[in-house]
PDB file of C-alpha atoms (C1' of nucleotides) in Angstrom:
ATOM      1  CA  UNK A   1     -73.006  -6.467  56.338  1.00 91.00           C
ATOM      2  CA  UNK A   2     -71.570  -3.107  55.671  1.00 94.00           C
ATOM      3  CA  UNK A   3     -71.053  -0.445  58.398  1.00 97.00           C
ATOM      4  CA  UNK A   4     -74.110   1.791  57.301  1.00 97.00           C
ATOM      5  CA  UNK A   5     -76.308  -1.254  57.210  1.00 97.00           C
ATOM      6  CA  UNK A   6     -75.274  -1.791  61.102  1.00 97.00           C
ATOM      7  CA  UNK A   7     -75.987   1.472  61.858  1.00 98.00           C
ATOM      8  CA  UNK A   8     -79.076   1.681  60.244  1.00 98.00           C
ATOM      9  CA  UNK A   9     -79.978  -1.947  62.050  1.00 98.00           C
ATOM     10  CA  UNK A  10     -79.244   0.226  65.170  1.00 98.00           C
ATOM     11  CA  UNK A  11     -81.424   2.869  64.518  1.00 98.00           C
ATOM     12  CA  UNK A  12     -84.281   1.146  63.743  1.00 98.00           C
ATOM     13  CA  UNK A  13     -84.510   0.075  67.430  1.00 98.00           C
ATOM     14  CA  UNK A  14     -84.930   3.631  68.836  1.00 98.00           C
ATOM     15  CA  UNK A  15     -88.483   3.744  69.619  1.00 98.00           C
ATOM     16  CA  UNK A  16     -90.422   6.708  69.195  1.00 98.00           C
ATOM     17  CA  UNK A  17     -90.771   9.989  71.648  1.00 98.00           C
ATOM     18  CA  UNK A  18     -87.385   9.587  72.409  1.00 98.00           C
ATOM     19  CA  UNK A  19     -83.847  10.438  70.706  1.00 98.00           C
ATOM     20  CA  UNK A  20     -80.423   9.606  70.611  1.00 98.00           C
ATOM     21  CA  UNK A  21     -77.360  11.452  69.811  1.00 98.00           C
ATOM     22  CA  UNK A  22     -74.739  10.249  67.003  1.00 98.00           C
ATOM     23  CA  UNK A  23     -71.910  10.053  69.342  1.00 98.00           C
ATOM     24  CA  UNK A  24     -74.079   7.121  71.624  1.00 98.00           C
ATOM     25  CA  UNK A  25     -75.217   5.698  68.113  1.00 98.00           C
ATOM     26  CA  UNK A  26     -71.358   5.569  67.460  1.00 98.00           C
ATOM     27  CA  UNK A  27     -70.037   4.088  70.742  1.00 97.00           C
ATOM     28  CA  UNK A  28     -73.228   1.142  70.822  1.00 98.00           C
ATOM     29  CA  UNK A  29     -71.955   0.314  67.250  1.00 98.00           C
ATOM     30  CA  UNK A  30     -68.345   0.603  68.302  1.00 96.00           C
ATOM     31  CA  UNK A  31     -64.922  -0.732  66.041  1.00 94.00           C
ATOM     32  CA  UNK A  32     -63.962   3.001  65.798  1.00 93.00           C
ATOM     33  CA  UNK A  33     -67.144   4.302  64.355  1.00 97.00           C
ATOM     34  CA  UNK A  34     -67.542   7.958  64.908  1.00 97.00           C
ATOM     35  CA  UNK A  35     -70.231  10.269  65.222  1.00 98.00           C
ATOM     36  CA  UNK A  36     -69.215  11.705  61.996  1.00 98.00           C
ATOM     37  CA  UNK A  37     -69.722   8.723  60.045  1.00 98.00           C
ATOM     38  CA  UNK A  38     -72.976   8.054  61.997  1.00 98.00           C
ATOM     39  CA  UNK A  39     -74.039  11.330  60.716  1.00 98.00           C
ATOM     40  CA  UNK A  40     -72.968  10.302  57.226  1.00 97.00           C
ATOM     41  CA  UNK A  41     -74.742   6.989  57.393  1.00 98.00           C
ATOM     42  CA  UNK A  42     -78.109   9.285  58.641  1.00 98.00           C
ATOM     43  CA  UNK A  43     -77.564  11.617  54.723  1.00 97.00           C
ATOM     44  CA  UNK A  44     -77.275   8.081  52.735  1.00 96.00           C
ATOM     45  CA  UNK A  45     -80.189   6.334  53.822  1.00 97.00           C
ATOM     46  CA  UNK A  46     -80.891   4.422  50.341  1.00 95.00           C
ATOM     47  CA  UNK A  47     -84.703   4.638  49.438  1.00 93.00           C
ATOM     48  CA  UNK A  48     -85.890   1.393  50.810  1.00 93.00           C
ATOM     49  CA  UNK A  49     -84.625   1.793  54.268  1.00 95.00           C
ATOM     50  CA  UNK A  50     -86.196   5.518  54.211  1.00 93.00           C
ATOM     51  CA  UNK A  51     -89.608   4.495  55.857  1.00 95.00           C
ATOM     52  CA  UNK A  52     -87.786   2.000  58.068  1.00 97.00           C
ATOM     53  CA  UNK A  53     -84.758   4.278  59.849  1.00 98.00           C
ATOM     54  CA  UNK A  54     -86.177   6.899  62.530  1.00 98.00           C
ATOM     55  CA  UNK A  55     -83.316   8.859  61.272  1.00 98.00           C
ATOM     56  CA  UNK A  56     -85.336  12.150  63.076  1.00 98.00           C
ATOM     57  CA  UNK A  57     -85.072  10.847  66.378  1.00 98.00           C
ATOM     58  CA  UNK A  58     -80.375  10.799  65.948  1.00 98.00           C
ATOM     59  CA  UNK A  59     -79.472  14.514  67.226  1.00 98.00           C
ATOM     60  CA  UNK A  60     -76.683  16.411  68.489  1.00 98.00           C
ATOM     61  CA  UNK A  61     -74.419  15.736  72.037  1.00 97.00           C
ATOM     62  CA  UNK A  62     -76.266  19.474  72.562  1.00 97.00           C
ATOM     63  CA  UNK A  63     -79.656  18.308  72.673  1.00 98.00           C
ATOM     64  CA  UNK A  64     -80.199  19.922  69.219  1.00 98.00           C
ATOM     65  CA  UNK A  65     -80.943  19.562  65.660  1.00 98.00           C
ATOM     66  CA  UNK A  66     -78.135  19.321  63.356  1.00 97.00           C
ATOM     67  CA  UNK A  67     -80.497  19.105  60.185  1.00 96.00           C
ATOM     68  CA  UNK A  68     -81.681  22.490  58.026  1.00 94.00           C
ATOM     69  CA  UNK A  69     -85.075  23.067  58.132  1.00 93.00           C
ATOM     70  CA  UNK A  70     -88.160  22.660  60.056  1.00 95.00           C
ATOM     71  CA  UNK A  71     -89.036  18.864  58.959  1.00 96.00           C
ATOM     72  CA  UNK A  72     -87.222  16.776  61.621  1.00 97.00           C
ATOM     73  CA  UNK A  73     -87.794  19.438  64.512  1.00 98.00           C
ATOM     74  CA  UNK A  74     -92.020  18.911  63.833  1.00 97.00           C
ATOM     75  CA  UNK A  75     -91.377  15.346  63.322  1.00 98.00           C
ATOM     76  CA  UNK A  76     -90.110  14.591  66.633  1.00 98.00           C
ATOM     77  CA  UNK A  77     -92.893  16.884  68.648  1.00 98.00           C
ATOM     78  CA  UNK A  78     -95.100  15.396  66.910  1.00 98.00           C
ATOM     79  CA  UNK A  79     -93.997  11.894  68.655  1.00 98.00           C
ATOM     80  CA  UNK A  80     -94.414  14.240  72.003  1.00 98.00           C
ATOM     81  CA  UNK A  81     -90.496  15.498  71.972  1.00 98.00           C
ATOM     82  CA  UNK A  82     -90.409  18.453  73.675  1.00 98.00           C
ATOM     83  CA  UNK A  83     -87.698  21.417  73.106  1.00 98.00           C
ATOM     84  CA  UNK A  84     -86.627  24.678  75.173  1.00 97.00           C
ATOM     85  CA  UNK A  85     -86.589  28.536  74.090  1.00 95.00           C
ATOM     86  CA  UNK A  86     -83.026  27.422  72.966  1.00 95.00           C
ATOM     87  CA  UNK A  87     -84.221  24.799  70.537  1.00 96.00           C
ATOM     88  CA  UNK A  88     -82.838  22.579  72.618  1.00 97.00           C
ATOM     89  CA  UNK A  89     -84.345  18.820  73.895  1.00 97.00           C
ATOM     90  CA  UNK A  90     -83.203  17.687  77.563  1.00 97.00           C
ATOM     91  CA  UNK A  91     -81.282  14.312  76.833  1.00 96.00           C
ATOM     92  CA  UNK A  92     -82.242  13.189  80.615  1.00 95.00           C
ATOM     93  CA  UNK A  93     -85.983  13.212  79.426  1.00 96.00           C
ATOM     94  CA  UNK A  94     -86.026  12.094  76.134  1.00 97.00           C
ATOM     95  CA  UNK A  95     -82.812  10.300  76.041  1.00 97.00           C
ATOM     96  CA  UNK A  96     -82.988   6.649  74.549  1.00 98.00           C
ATOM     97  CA  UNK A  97     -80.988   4.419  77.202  1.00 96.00           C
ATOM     98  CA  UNK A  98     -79.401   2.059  74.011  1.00 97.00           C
ATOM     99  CA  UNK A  99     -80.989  -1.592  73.443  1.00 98.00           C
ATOM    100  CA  UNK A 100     -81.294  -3.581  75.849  1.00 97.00           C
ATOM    101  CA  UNK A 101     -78.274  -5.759  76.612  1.00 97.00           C
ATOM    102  CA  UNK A 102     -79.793  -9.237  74.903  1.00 98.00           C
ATOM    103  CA  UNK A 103     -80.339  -7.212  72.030  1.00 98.00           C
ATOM    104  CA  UNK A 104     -76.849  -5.901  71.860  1.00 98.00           C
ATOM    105  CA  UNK A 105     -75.581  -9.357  72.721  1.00 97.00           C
ATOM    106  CA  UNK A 106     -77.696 -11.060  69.620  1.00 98.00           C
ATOM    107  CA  UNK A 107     -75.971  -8.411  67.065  1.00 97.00           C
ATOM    108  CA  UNK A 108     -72.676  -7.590  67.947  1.00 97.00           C
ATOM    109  CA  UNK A 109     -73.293  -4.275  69.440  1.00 98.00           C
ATOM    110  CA  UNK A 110     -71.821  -2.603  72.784  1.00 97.00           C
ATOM    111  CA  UNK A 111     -74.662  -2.039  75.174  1.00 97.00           C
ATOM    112  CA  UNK A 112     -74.416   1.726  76.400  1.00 94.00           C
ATOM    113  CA  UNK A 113     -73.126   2.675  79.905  1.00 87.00           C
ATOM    114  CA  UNK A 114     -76.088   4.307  82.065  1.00 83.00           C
ATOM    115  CA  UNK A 115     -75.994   7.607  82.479  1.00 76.00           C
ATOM    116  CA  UNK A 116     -75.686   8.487  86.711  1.00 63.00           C
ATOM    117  CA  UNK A 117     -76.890  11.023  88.737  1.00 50.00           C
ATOM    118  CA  UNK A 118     -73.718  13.341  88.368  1.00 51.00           C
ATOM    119  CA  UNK A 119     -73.597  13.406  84.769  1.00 47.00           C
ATOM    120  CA  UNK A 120     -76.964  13.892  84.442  1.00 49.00           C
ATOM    121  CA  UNK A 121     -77.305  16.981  86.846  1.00 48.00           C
ATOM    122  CA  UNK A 122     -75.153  19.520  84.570  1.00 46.00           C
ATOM    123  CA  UNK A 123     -77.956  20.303  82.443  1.00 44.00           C
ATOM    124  CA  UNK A 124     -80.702  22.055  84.052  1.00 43.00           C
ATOM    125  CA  UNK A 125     -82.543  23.244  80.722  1.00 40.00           C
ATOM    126  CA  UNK A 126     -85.583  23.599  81.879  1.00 45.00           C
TER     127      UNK A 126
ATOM    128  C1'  DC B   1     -53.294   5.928  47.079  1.00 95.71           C
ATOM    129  C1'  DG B   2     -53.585  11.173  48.702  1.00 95.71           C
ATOM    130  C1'  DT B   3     -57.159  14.701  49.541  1.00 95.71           C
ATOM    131  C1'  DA B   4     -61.294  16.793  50.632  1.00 95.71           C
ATOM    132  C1'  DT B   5     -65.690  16.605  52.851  1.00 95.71           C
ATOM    133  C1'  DG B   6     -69.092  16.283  56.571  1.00 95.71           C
ATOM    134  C1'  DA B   7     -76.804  15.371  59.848  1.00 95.71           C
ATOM    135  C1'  DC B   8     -69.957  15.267  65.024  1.00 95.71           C
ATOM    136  C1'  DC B   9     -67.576  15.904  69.695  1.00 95.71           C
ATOM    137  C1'  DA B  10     -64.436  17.048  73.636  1.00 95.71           C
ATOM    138  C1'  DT B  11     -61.740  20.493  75.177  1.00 95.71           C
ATOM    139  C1'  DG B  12     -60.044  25.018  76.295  1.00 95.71           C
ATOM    140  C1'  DC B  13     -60.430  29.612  76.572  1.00 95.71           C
TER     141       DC B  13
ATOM    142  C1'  DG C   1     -72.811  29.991  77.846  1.00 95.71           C
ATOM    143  C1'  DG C   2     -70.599  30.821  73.144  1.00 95.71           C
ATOM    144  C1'  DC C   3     -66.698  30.247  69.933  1.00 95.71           C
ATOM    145  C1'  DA C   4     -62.474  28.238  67.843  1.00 95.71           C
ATOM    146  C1'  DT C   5     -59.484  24.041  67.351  1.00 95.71           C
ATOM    147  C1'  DG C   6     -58.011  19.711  66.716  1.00 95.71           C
ATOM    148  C1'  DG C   7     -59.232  15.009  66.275  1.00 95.71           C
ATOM    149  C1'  DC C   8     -61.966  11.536  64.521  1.00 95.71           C
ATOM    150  C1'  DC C   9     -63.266   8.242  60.444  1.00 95.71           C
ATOM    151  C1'  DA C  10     -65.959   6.342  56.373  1.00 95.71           C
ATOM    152  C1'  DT C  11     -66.774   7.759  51.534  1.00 95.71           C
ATOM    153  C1'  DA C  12     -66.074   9.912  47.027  1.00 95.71           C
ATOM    154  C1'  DC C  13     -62.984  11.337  43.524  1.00 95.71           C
TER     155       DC C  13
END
DNA sequence: CGTATGACCATGC
DNA sequence: GGCATGGCCATAC
């Protein structure tokens, strides 16, 4: 199985009304991937994994989109994501909290570290 | 094999 | 908070 494929495997588990950013999608699939190859994986999704890879709901560490265009912005409010004035979504709300730790177990993959109280208090976006 | 490229990120002004 | 840098790493040529 090839790194992409893992990645995509990943992403298909993020449910929907909630994102992810490519660093965490990076770090669950860990071995060195980055969040520059996540985002490379996210622009080759071959044709038959297209309808199967929520690849709107993988954003930026800033809350934002990294995409051109309108497309993946009205894709993910239309799953109820909400963003600020600043285009920006607050990770705290809408941030996916990684499979669950069977699931990571099953496949391979490094379940992500919660998220605590401090860290989570920096961003007061809205 | 070296080089360039990129849906990135942490850090330091 | 914004902006510039350097680092990161899989692919494509």
């Amino acid at each position: 199985m090839s790194l992409y494929e893992r990645i995509y495997l990943l992403a298909e588990q993020i449910p929907p009304g909630v994102v992810t950013t490519y660093g965490d999608l990076a770090r669950i699939v860990g071995g060195g991937c980055d969040a520059r190859t996540v985002g490379e994986a996210m622009n080759a999704i071959p044709k038959d994994r297209a309808q199967s890879v929520p690849w709107q709901r993988v954003i930026n560490a800033q809350g934002g989109i990294s995409t051109r265009g309108l497309v993946q912005r009205q894709l993910l409010e239309a799953e109820g994501v909400v963003f600020n004035q600043r285009d920006r979504t607050d990770l705290r709300r809408f941030g996916w909290a990684g499979p669950s730790p069977e699931w990571c177990a099953a496949h391979g993959f490094i379940p992500l570290p919660p998220r605590d109280d401090a860290s989570a208090e920096q961003l007061s976006l809205f």
